[in-house]
């Protein structure tokens, strides 16, 4: 791929979860881009410690990219925002059985919001479609998914006649709900100061959630407070507590924290609105109101609300003589206020019993296939539905949305790629630390460092140079022959320390490759890369992973892979039997129903008792791997645990150049790198 004349169509700022500094967004006009966005960030660290619970035989890895443009069907995460029972929202992939969320049920004439619980959570692989709504919301779902419209439940795709006839979405149909959710605020310095200004100056009746947040924010600024009983409980109201500080030295810092800013930032405005709402706000069935007797407070409240586009009005004093600011727009604007500002008091967020019909612009603008089978998440709830990205969604295969009007914090492994542009420099600083013990570093165990976009960013040469200069043992696992670009650097590393490579080659069958790894380089090209690396003294093996009964375990096919690997001088051949742990089971079985329905019953029997193959089937696959090659292979190395990698070590061919021995703990990535 030639990058010299590529056009950068968009360059803008965004913030990503876990990164304090803004990212630069770039979209490349290239065939491989597949409508992707790349978020360039400055990482604070390059070395990632592998969790202790992992089975990996190494402790450190480097991932210059988060997300993977290879687009393997088993590499998509879910970030559809689901409305939780406390009024906030959470990514669909992060839900678990038992979580309390909002669903709906019909009560008399109207369908209303009610609380329900997640009963089950899983994922599947299906062709994905993008539904775009009038307000810009994008919903990614399977053809079978159903959304609630003003004309009843409708599937994403259907037909008017024939066997595929069923109610389905068409342009102009209105979905029901509030529309897309606003992003939650970041609780940085400005937000905290704004919240304290609204809370302290508001001087209203508080509950425990607001007190806890206020005390925590003050403690962050070095102000220690204590709680006390402000008013005892009575027959008509509950007890009221307050917080205070007895130290005179803390009064001046508090005055500084709640000082009116000359030019308030958006974060400060969000914090102020959250604080004044917690202090003096109310949200009944009719309107959201913020009351205060101080005209200055009312003016700041109105100004901050209007800066975010809220339609609000100052109302005259009520029955007790206190004026207020009222937010108009109904439930849609109430929910936007809560999500945008993030008040602490969750009881004011309640939607229980409210009708779902709103004035939100949720007409369907377009429905288009993405052309890819993708990992789609699914939940079962007590009401049979849930609120996904602000619309009522049936218990079905809701796939995550990628893009709000503002950037959504979720990750999409195929289309939203995070690029750590400063990894080489950060790595050098970390390798230079006296505490670093030059432990083995394995790359490619999470996302492929040689995915095609590496051809543009060229981060790996800088990483290899740092490892060479500090003589640090290392290895790489990849699906791409692009690794050959850095062969001169690998040879330099091999002259001063241990370095090795593995290429993942689960199959050389064209149909199986296209079905499971649609945007990866050809397996034949990977095998040629194995040969070239070994010819140049870089110990390189292959991983036949995962080995799947009836799909890529045919002895003739395995023999061809092994024989080709032997001819390429491979130093090892590893194999991993298919594991179906957790959500992977649903993902794989759904894929199997589409690709090889004749094997579904067999797989259900194989994995009826757990996530791993029965011992006799695991032994059979070991035998296929052991007996598939030429007699020059050394005996198969067994591991008593069925779920550990199966590996055979191969003798170097006569006349091949000598190579440094691979590290004692050569990386043997588990199935997580593939499925």
XYZ file of C-alpha atoms in Angstrom:
675
model
C 0.000 0.000 0.000
C 1.390 3.432 -0.978
C 0.595 6.136 1.571
C 2.448 9.118 0.086
C -0.545 10.702 -1.622
C -3.229 9.890 0.913
C -5.621 12.651 1.814
C -6.506 13.288 5.458
C -10.221 13.968 5.244
C -10.784 14.884 8.870
C -8.640 16.063 11.714
C -10.332 17.024 14.960
C -10.000 16.644 18.694
C -11.551 14.084 21.018
C -11.055 12.573 24.441
C -10.753 8.858 25.059
C -11.407 6.975 28.305
C -8.181 6.419 30.195
C -6.332 9.202 28.370
C -6.251 12.651 29.917
C -4.952 14.459 26.854
C -7.016 14.984 23.686
C -6.614 12.634 20.750
C -6.293 13.679 17.125
C -8.832 11.975 14.853
C -7.749 11.083 11.325
C -9.680 9.298 8.576
C -7.636 8.072 5.622
C -8.840 7.992 2.039
C -7.526 4.501 1.324
C -9.092 1.192 0.209
C -7.933 -0.537 3.386
C -9.459 2.119 5.642
C -12.929 0.511 5.551
C -14.499 3.692 6.933
C -12.198 3.638 9.956
C -11.114 6.408 12.283
C -7.725 6.565 13.940
C -7.274 8.321 17.288
C -3.715 9.469 17.820
C -2.912 9.700 21.521
C 0.183 10.162 23.666
C 0.432 7.163 25.968
C 1.855 7.489 29.460
C 3.390 4.007 29.357
C 4.472 1.505 26.722
C 5.076 -1.615 28.803
C 1.895 -3.429 29.802
C 2.009 -5.971 32.613
C 0.186 -9.225 31.892
C -2.383 -10.044 34.622
C -1.192 -12.586 37.180
C -4.193 -14.805 36.426
C -3.122 -15.171 32.802
C -1.604 -18.441 31.595
C 1.026 -16.541 29.606
C 4.640 -17.533 30.314
C 5.760 -13.900 30.113
C 4.880 -10.861 32.197
C 5.266 -7.928 29.812
C 3.910 -6.898 26.430
C 3.716 -3.819 24.208
C 0.588 -2.828 22.268
C 1.201 0.193 20.014
C -2.391 -0.072 18.749
C -5.692 -0.594 20.532
C -8.200 -2.146 18.174
C -7.362 -4.162 15.088
C -7.909 -3.324 11.432
C -7.552 -6.997 10.427
C -11.325 -7.281 11.059
C -11.326 -10.904 12.213
C -14.890 -11.866 13.024
C -13.980 -12.596 16.621
C -12.505 -9.176 17.520
C -15.397 -6.747 18.067
C -16.380 -5.218 21.430
C -19.785 -3.793 22.415
C -20.309 -0.157 23.444
C -24.030 0.414 22.899
C -25.156 2.616 25.787
C -27.859 1.037 27.974
C -30.041 3.106 30.333
C -29.387 1.940 33.890
C -31.894 2.096 36.760
C -30.018 5.020 38.352
C -30.529 7.083 35.187
C -26.937 6.785 33.991
C -25.836 4.696 31.025
C -23.329 1.878 30.593
C -21.869 -0.052 27.644
C -23.875 -3.146 26.683
C -20.742 -5.305 26.732
C -20.151 -4.330 30.372
C -23.566 -5.455 31.612
C -23.882 -8.574 33.727
C -26.744 -10.721 34.927
C -28.378 -9.057 37.918
C -27.731 -5.458 36.802
C -30.765 -3.201 37.223
C -31.750 -1.269 34.099
C -34.817 0.346 32.552
C -37.252 -1.501 30.336
C -40.843 -0.721 29.443
C -44.288 -2.198 29.909
C -47.784 -1.218 28.874
C -49.837 0.299 31.674
C -53.346 1.093 30.508
C -53.213 3.213 27.361
C -49.486 4.021 27.461
C -46.211 2.161 27.491
C -44.099 3.395 30.407
C -40.570 3.083 31.767
C -40.147 0.480 34.511
C -37.138 -0.981 36.275
C -36.068 -4.482 35.377
C -33.016 -6.714 35.723
C -30.647 -8.351 33.280
C -31.272 -12.096 33.401
C -28.665 -13.250 30.868
C -25.869 -11.743 28.760
C -24.103 -13.232 25.744
C -22.899 -12.426 22.231
C -23.202 -13.791 18.708
C -21.802 -13.245 15.223
C -24.208 -12.056 12.539
C -24.180 -9.780 9.492
C -24.523 -6.212 10.747
C -26.664 -3.307 9.533
C -26.480 0.402 10.291
C -29.740 2.224 11.065
C -29.388 6.017 11.012
C -32.057 8.180 12.650
C -33.160 11.717 11.883
C -31.267 13.183 14.866
C -28.007 11.557 13.737
C -28.100 8.535 16.047
C -26.532 5.407 14.537
C -27.700 1.955 15.616
C -25.770 -1.140 14.557
C -27.761 -4.378 14.770
C -28.439 -7.669 13.045
C -31.231 -8.091 10.507
C -33.290 -9.950 13.132
C -33.124 -7.241 15.749
C -36.370 -5.455 16.612
C -36.957 -1.851 17.639
C -40.184 -0.361 18.948
C -41.742 2.087 16.488
C -44.934 4.136 16.446
C -46.359 1.228 14.411
C -45.245 -1.574 16.712
C -42.159 -3.815 16.876
C -40.223 -4.015 13.624
C -37.198 -6.018 12.496
C -34.257 -4.202 10.956
C -34.623 -6.061 7.632
C -37.550 -7.917 6.114
C -39.644 -8.258 2.977
C -43.158 -7.472 1.829
C -43.680 -10.840 0.145
C -42.444 -14.429 0.333
C -40.797 -16.389 3.103
C -38.888 -13.365 4.452
C -42.081 -11.374 4.917
C -42.220 -9.720 8.342
C -42.676 -6.236 9.857
C -39.465 -4.301 9.238
C -38.048 -0.805 9.349
C -38.449 1.569 6.442
C -37.404 5.180 6.045
C -39.811 7.555 7.706
C -40.875 5.179 10.477
C -40.418 6.730 13.936
C -38.671 4.832 16.724
C -39.772 5.432 20.316
C -37.626 6.770 23.124
C -35.647 9.846 24.082
C -32.921 9.719 21.425
C -29.204 9.313 21.885
C -27.657 9.847 25.300
C -25.321 12.728 26.128
C -21.823 11.839 27.268
C -21.161 11.873 31.012
C -18.916 14.732 32.248
C -15.265 14.240 33.144
C -14.743 14.956 36.839
C -11.589 17.048 36.462
C -10.445 20.157 38.329
C -12.845 22.540 36.593
C -15.832 20.236 37.066
C -15.067 19.831 40.780
C -14.739 23.588 41.298
C -17.985 24.221 39.454
C -19.781 21.578 41.505
C -18.512 23.022 44.797
C -19.530 26.521 43.709
C -23.072 25.390 42.953
C -23.314 23.225 46.056
C -21.816 25.582 48.628
C -23.425 28.740 47.280
C -26.703 26.908 46.732
C -26.883 26.108 50.445
C -29.875 23.795 50.031
C -31.096 20.672 51.791
C -28.763 17.819 50.931
C -28.878 14.062 50.983
C -26.057 11.626 51.624
C -24.942 11.219 48.001
C -24.413 14.970 47.589
C -22.646 15.238 50.961
C -20.304 12.394 50.087
C -19.385 13.975 46.754
C -18.877 17.409 48.323
C -16.667 16.020 51.089
C -14.661 14.028 48.571
C -14.104 17.015 46.290
C -13.046 19.181 49.229
C -10.673 16.497 50.460
C -9.078 16.442 47.000
C -8.315 20.134 47.514
C -6.918 19.536 51.015
C -10.000 20.670 52.952
C -11.066 18.212 55.675
C -14.750 18.267 56.687
C -17.025 16.447 59.117
C -20.732 15.634 58.998
C -23.308 16.588 61.584
C -27.070 16.350 62.082
C -28.560 19.568 60.726
C -32.211 18.745 61.454
C -33.874 15.797 63.134
C -36.501 13.677 61.415
C -40.147 14.607 61.858
C -43.496 13.148 60.922
C -43.372 14.857 57.529
C -39.691 14.823 56.581
C -36.569 12.747 57.027
C -33.475 13.812 58.954
C -31.175 16.353 57.313
C -27.396 16.155 57.593
C -24.754 18.681 56.592
C -20.988 18.938 56.306
C -18.680 21.565 57.793
C -15.087 22.379 58.579
C -13.913 23.726 61.923
C -10.479 24.819 60.742
C -10.174 28.563 60.095
C -7.311 27.837 57.708
C -9.754 26.037 55.418
C -12.135 28.962 54.978
C -9.872 30.843 52.569
C -9.286 27.791 50.298
C -13.054 27.219 50.137
C -13.619 30.843 49.179
C -11.093 30.404 46.397
C -12.724 27.148 45.190
C -16.178 28.703 44.876
C -15.014 31.977 43.323
C -16.943 33.003 40.203
C -14.688 32.452 37.170
C -14.103 35.214 34.637
C -14.317 32.781 31.715
C -15.927 29.500 32.821
C -15.068 26.370 30.866
C -17.649 23.821 29.714
C -16.524 21.458 32.474
C -16.995 24.184 35.106
C -20.498 24.940 33.787
C -21.437 21.245 33.902
C -20.149 20.955 37.465
C -21.958 24.119 38.553
C -25.285 22.885 37.134
C -24.824 19.519 38.866
C -24.008 21.226 42.179
C -26.855 23.741 42.140
C -29.281 20.994 41.080
C -28.169 18.742 43.954
C -28.589 21.705 46.320
C -31.825 23.272 45.058
C -33.120 21.283 42.094
C -36.271 19.239 41.641
C -37.595 17.095 38.844
C -41.187 16.030 39.211
C -43.493 14.637 36.577
C -43.927 18.068 35.025
C -40.629 19.972 34.786
C -37.030 20.277 35.913
C -36.617 23.307 38.172
C -33.726 24.903 40.052
C -34.784 27.357 42.769
C -32.769 30.011 44.587
C -33.507 33.338 46.231
C -30.206 34.873 45.061
C -30.592 36.612 41.663
C -26.893 36.041 40.942
C -27.311 32.285 41.363
C -30.360 32.280 39.106
C -28.497 34.303 36.478
C -25.524 31.921 36.469
C -27.874 28.936 36.304
C -29.774 30.352 33.343
C -26.596 31.346 31.510
C -24.977 27.920 31.975
C -28.128 26.126 30.824
C -28.413 28.236 27.689
C -24.727 27.669 26.875
C -25.616 23.995 26.351
C -28.672 24.763 24.278
C -31.343 24.216 26.938
C -34.593 26.105 26.524
C -35.174 27.597 29.964
C -37.139 30.409 31.577
C -36.978 32.230 34.912
C -40.264 31.874 36.767
C -41.493 34.350 39.430
C -41.505 33.446 43.129
C -43.588 30.391 44.025
C -45.889 29.968 47.014
C -42.989 30.228 49.461
C -41.493 33.235 47.717
C -38.540 31.601 45.881
C -38.039 32.163 42.119
C -36.666 29.368 39.927
C -35.258 28.489 36.512
C -37.415 25.961 34.635
C -36.052 23.758 31.840
C -38.497 23.121 29.000
C -38.496 20.221 26.557
C -39.915 17.387 28.614
C -38.289 14.058 29.295
C -35.773 14.359 26.448
C -34.201 17.488 27.936
C -34.421 16.196 31.515
C -32.435 13.108 30.608
C -29.955 15.166 28.599
C -29.435 17.423 31.632
C -28.757 14.480 33.947
C -26.338 12.766 31.564
C -24.558 15.974 30.548
C -24.039 17.387 34.054
C -23.976 14.262 36.258
C -25.640 15.308 39.556
C -24.884 13.088 42.535
C -28.422 12.510 43.852
C -29.712 9.533 41.888
C -33.241 9.605 43.334
C -33.906 12.741 41.286
C -33.151 10.795 38.092
C -36.129 8.428 38.404
C -38.067 7.588 35.215
C -40.341 5.023 36.818
C -43.859 5.210 35.396
C -43.178 7.920 32.821
C -44.591 7.484 29.309
C -42.021 6.676 26.617
C -43.527 8.811 23.869
C -41.595 12.055 23.345
C -41.022 14.741 20.737
C -37.546 13.402 19.884
C -36.720 13.288 16.171
C -36.262 9.544 15.794
C -37.443 8.951 12.243
C -35.434 6.349 10.289
C -33.271 8.088 7.673
C -31.422 5.094 6.245
C -30.768 1.365 6.654
C -27.627 -0.075 5.098
C -25.664 -3.334 5.342
C -22.099 -3.060 6.626
C -21.018 -6.045 4.568
C -19.430 -7.764 7.572
C -20.434 -10.404 10.066
C -19.760 -8.855 13.463
C -19.900 -9.693 17.147
C -23.268 -8.535 18.476
C -24.189 -8.552 22.152
C -27.509 -9.664 23.556
C -29.285 -9.569 26.916
C -32.480 -10.999 28.344
C -34.454 -8.795 30.742
C -37.508 -9.188 32.918
C -39.579 -6.913 30.668
C -38.370 -8.373 27.377
C -36.808 -5.079 26.287
C -34.264 -2.413 27.229
C -33.269 1.124 26.278
C -30.352 1.141 23.839
C -28.921 4.491 22.741
C -32.161 6.160 23.725
C -34.594 3.917 21.813
C -36.656 0.964 22.980
C -34.966 -2.250 21.887
C -36.298 -5.795 22.019
C -34.348 -8.626 23.637
C -32.234 -9.302 20.586
C -28.857 -8.719 18.998
C -28.057 -5.078 19.642
C -24.640 -4.285 18.196
C -22.779 -1.212 19.496
C -23.036 2.203 17.923
C -19.773 3.793 16.879
C -20.455 7.479 16.647
C -22.556 10.079 18.405
C -22.731 13.745 17.450
C -19.791 13.961 19.835
C -17.327 11.075 19.985
C -18.583 8.165 22.041
C -16.130 6.794 24.593
C -16.569 3.162 23.547
C -14.068 1.156 21.542
C -14.895 -0.570 18.223
C -12.018 -2.903 17.448
C -12.508 -2.753 13.689
C -13.388 0.874 13.007
C -12.047 2.900 15.921
C -8.288 2.346 16.181
C -6.278 4.031 18.926
C -2.702 4.744 17.875
C -0.119 5.372 20.606
C 2.074 7.609 18.501
C 4.739 8.126 21.165
C 5.278 4.480 22.143
C 8.939 4.266 20.965
C 9.970 7.287 23.032
C 8.040 6.177 26.127
C 9.483 2.664 25.822
C 13.031 4.012 25.876
C 12.315 5.912 29.063
C 10.862 2.794 30.714
C 13.724 0.520 29.650
C 16.145 3.078 31.095
C 14.668 2.857 34.594
C 16.900 1.181 37.195
C 13.934 -0.902 38.346
C 13.533 -2.557 34.930
C 15.089 -6.052 34.981
C 15.256 -6.684 31.215
C 12.487 -9.268 31.303
C 11.227 -10.861 28.099
C 8.725 -8.657 26.218
C 6.189 -10.320 23.923
C 4.388 -8.305 21.266
C 1.245 -9.209 19.359
C -0.445 -11.080 22.196
C -3.371 -8.652 22.335
C -3.630 -6.778 19.038
C -1.427 -7.302 16.016
C 1.405 -4.714 15.913
C 1.690 -5.353 12.160
C -1.925 -4.702 11.223
C -1.969 -2.851 7.908
C -2.095 0.660 9.389
C 1.424 0.073 10.726
C 2.440 0.712 7.115
C 1.553 4.347 7.701
C 2.492 4.971 11.322
C 5.715 2.900 11.352
C 5.808 2.543 15.137
C 7.488 -0.864 15.223
C 10.925 0.247 13.916
C 11.277 2.630 16.852
C 10.199 -0.120 19.253
C 12.708 -2.582 17.803
C 15.473 0.052 17.970
C 14.792 0.638 21.666
C 14.848 -3.106 22.400
C 18.099 -3.426 20.427
C 19.810 -0.546 22.199
C 18.880 -1.905 25.645
C 19.587 -5.547 24.630
C 16.159 -6.613 25.864
C 14.904 -10.147 25.002
C 11.731 -10.000 22.912
C 9.393 -11.800 20.533
C 6.480 -11.015 18.239
C 3.320 -12.809 17.139
C 1.652 -11.514 13.996
C -0.583 -12.398 11.076
C 1.255 -10.101 8.678
C 4.315 -10.435 6.408
C 4.830 -6.699 7.043
C 7.224 -7.874 9.760
C 9.761 -8.443 6.952
C 10.080 -4.680 6.549
C 11.903 -4.640 9.894
C 14.114 -7.641 9.189
C 17.370 -5.598 9.325
C 16.470 -4.441 12.846
C 15.543 -7.967 13.926
C 18.957 -9.171 12.762
C 20.628 -6.429 14.782
C 18.662 -7.495 17.864
C 19.569 -11.148 17.262
C 23.249 -10.183 17.409
C 22.930 -8.823 20.960
C 20.056 -10.735 22.621
C 17.296 -13.291 22.095
C 14.579 -12.494 19.593
C 12.017 -14.778 17.974
C 8.829 -14.607 15.938
C 5.669 -16.602 15.355
C 3.120 -16.210 12.590
C -0.454 -17.248 13.266
C -1.748 -19.542 10.491
C -4.935 -21.344 11.552
C -5.703 -22.602 8.049
C -4.544 -22.449 4.449
C -8.018 -23.233 3.147
C -9.153 -20.194 1.150
C -12.814 -20.406 2.156
C -12.128 -20.838 5.887
C -9.572 -18.024 5.841
C -11.951 -15.572 4.155
C -14.753 -16.506 6.569
C -12.805 -16.055 9.801
C -10.082 -13.504 8.967
C -11.481 -11.452 6.070
C -8.918 -8.631 6.067
C -5.717 -10.440 7.045
C -2.864 -11.248 4.671
C -2.958 -14.556 2.829
C -1.798 -17.603 4.846
C 0.550 -18.443 1.969
C 2.164 -15.017 2.274
C 2.590 -15.607 6.009
C 4.353 -18.912 5.357
C 6.690 -17.165 2.909
C 7.497 -14.664 5.668
C 8.342 -17.565 7.997
C 10.844 -18.831 5.427
C 12.435 -15.423 4.903
C 12.841 -14.767 8.615
C 14.446 -18.145 9.203
C 16.760 -17.733 6.216
C 18.039 -14.599 7.922
C 18.665 -16.194 11.291
C 15.486 -15.116 13.123
C 13.984 -18.186 14.870
C 10.412 -18.232 13.600
C 7.601 -20.721 14.090
C 3.904 -20.926 13.372
C 0.768 -21.336 15.449
C -2.030 -23.469 14.037
C -4.574 -21.867 16.283
C -7.225 -22.690 17.049
C -7.522 -26.301 15.916
C -11.230 -26.791 15.232
C -12.666 -30.302 14.803
C -14.131 -30.764 11.349
C -12.979 -27.339 10.115
C -9.196 -27.152 9.993
C -8.138 -30.494 11.491
C -8.214 -32.544 8.306
C -4.948 -34.538 8.386
C -4.156 -33.667 4.775
C -4.630 -29.958 5.430
C -2.609 -30.048 8.649
C 0.066 -32.069 6.875
C 0.249 -29.397 4.188
C 0.606 -26.622 6.769
C 3.252 -28.513 8.703
C 5.202 -29.595 5.648
C 5.185 -26.049 4.285
C 6.297 -24.762 7.687
C 9.115 -27.322 7.779
C 10.204 -26.304 4.301
C 10.180 -22.712 5.549
C 12.618 -23.656 8.317
C 10.099 -23.119 11.127
C 11.676 -23.611 14.542
C 8.399 -24.676 16.142
C 4.813 -25.497 15.327
C 2.244 -24.817 17.994
C -1.399 -25.732 18.106
C -4.241 -24.730 20.401
C -7.460 -26.712 20.620
C -10.573 -24.583 20.367
C -11.757 -23.205 23.730
C -15.319 -21.963 24.143
C -15.088 -19.986 27.360
C -17.752 -17.517 28.425
C -19.076 -15.324 25.637
C -16.836 -17.028 23.085
C -19.209 -19.988 23.059
C -22.134 -17.947 21.740
C -19.899 -16.109 19.258
C -18.476 -19.278 17.771
C -21.696 -21.302 17.720
C -23.539 -18.530 15.883
C -20.715 -18.337 13.368
C -20.811 -22.122 13.006
C -24.541 -22.097 12.248
C -23.845 -19.804 9.309
C -20.612 -21.356 8.066
C -20.929 -25.087 8.863
C -24.456 -25.913 10.082
C -23.682 -29.602 9.590
C -21.242 -29.408 12.538
C -23.504 -27.680 15.060
C -24.800 -30.862 16.688
C -21.301 -32.342 16.870
C -19.937 -29.223 18.619
C -22.823 -29.146 21.053
C -21.873 -32.689 22.052
C -18.142 -31.907 22.246
C -18.633 -28.895 24.534
C -21.658 -30.143 26.467
C -19.671 -30.405 29.710
C -17.534 -27.307 29.582
C -15.330 -24.909 27.686
C -12.661 -27.423 26.650
C -12.526 -30.392 24.346
C -12.950 -33.848 25.916
C -9.623 -35.555 26.584
C -10.013 -38.102 23.793
C -10.722 -35.366 21.220
C -7.821 -33.245 22.510
C -5.537 -36.287 22.201
C -6.782 -36.853 18.645
C -5.886 -33.289 17.671
C -2.478 -33.703 19.264
C -2.010 -36.766 17.130
C -2.996 -34.885 13.982
C -0.434 -32.209 14.763
C 2.203 -34.744 15.795
C 1.841 -37.025 12.781
C 1.116 -34.451 10.113
C 4.697 -33.639 9.128
C 7.863 -35.298 7.919
C 9.904 -37.705 10.098
C 12.474 -34.999 10.767
C 10.229 -33.584 13.489
C 11.160 -34.166 17.098
C 8.677 -35.949 19.362
C 5.557 -34.025 20.259
C 5.785 -32.147 23.539
C 2.788 -32.993 25.683
C 1.248 -30.991 28.450
C -1.037 -32.738 30.950
C -3.484 -29.812 30.822
C -5.794 -30.123 27.839
C -6.169 -26.384 27.443
C -2.479 -25.576 27.093
C -0.839 -25.028 23.685
C 0.238 -28.123 21.780
C 3.690 -27.699 20.286
C 6.222 -29.658 18.300
C 9.810 -28.532 17.894
C 11.489 -28.960 14.516
C 15.129 -29.588 13.715
C 16.945 -27.007 11.675
C 17.363 -28.109 8.089
C 20.880 -29.096 7.004
C 22.799 -26.099 5.756
C 20.517 -23.528 7.351
C 22.357 -20.720 9.160
C 22.805 -21.041 12.877
C 20.397 -18.992 14.979
C 20.371 -17.886 18.589
C 18.263 -20.111 20.797
C 14.782 -18.772 21.485
C 14.055 -17.396 24.962
C 13.569 -19.964 27.690
C 10.024 -18.709 28.123
C 8.984 -18.285 24.508
C 5.515 -16.785 24.274
C 2.704 -19.284 23.796
C -0.352 -17.060 23.452
C -3.634 -18.575 24.493
C -6.750 -18.553 22.370
C -7.607 -15.023 23.438
C -5.379 -13.692 20.680
C -7.756 -15.212 18.115
C -11.236 -15.603 19.570
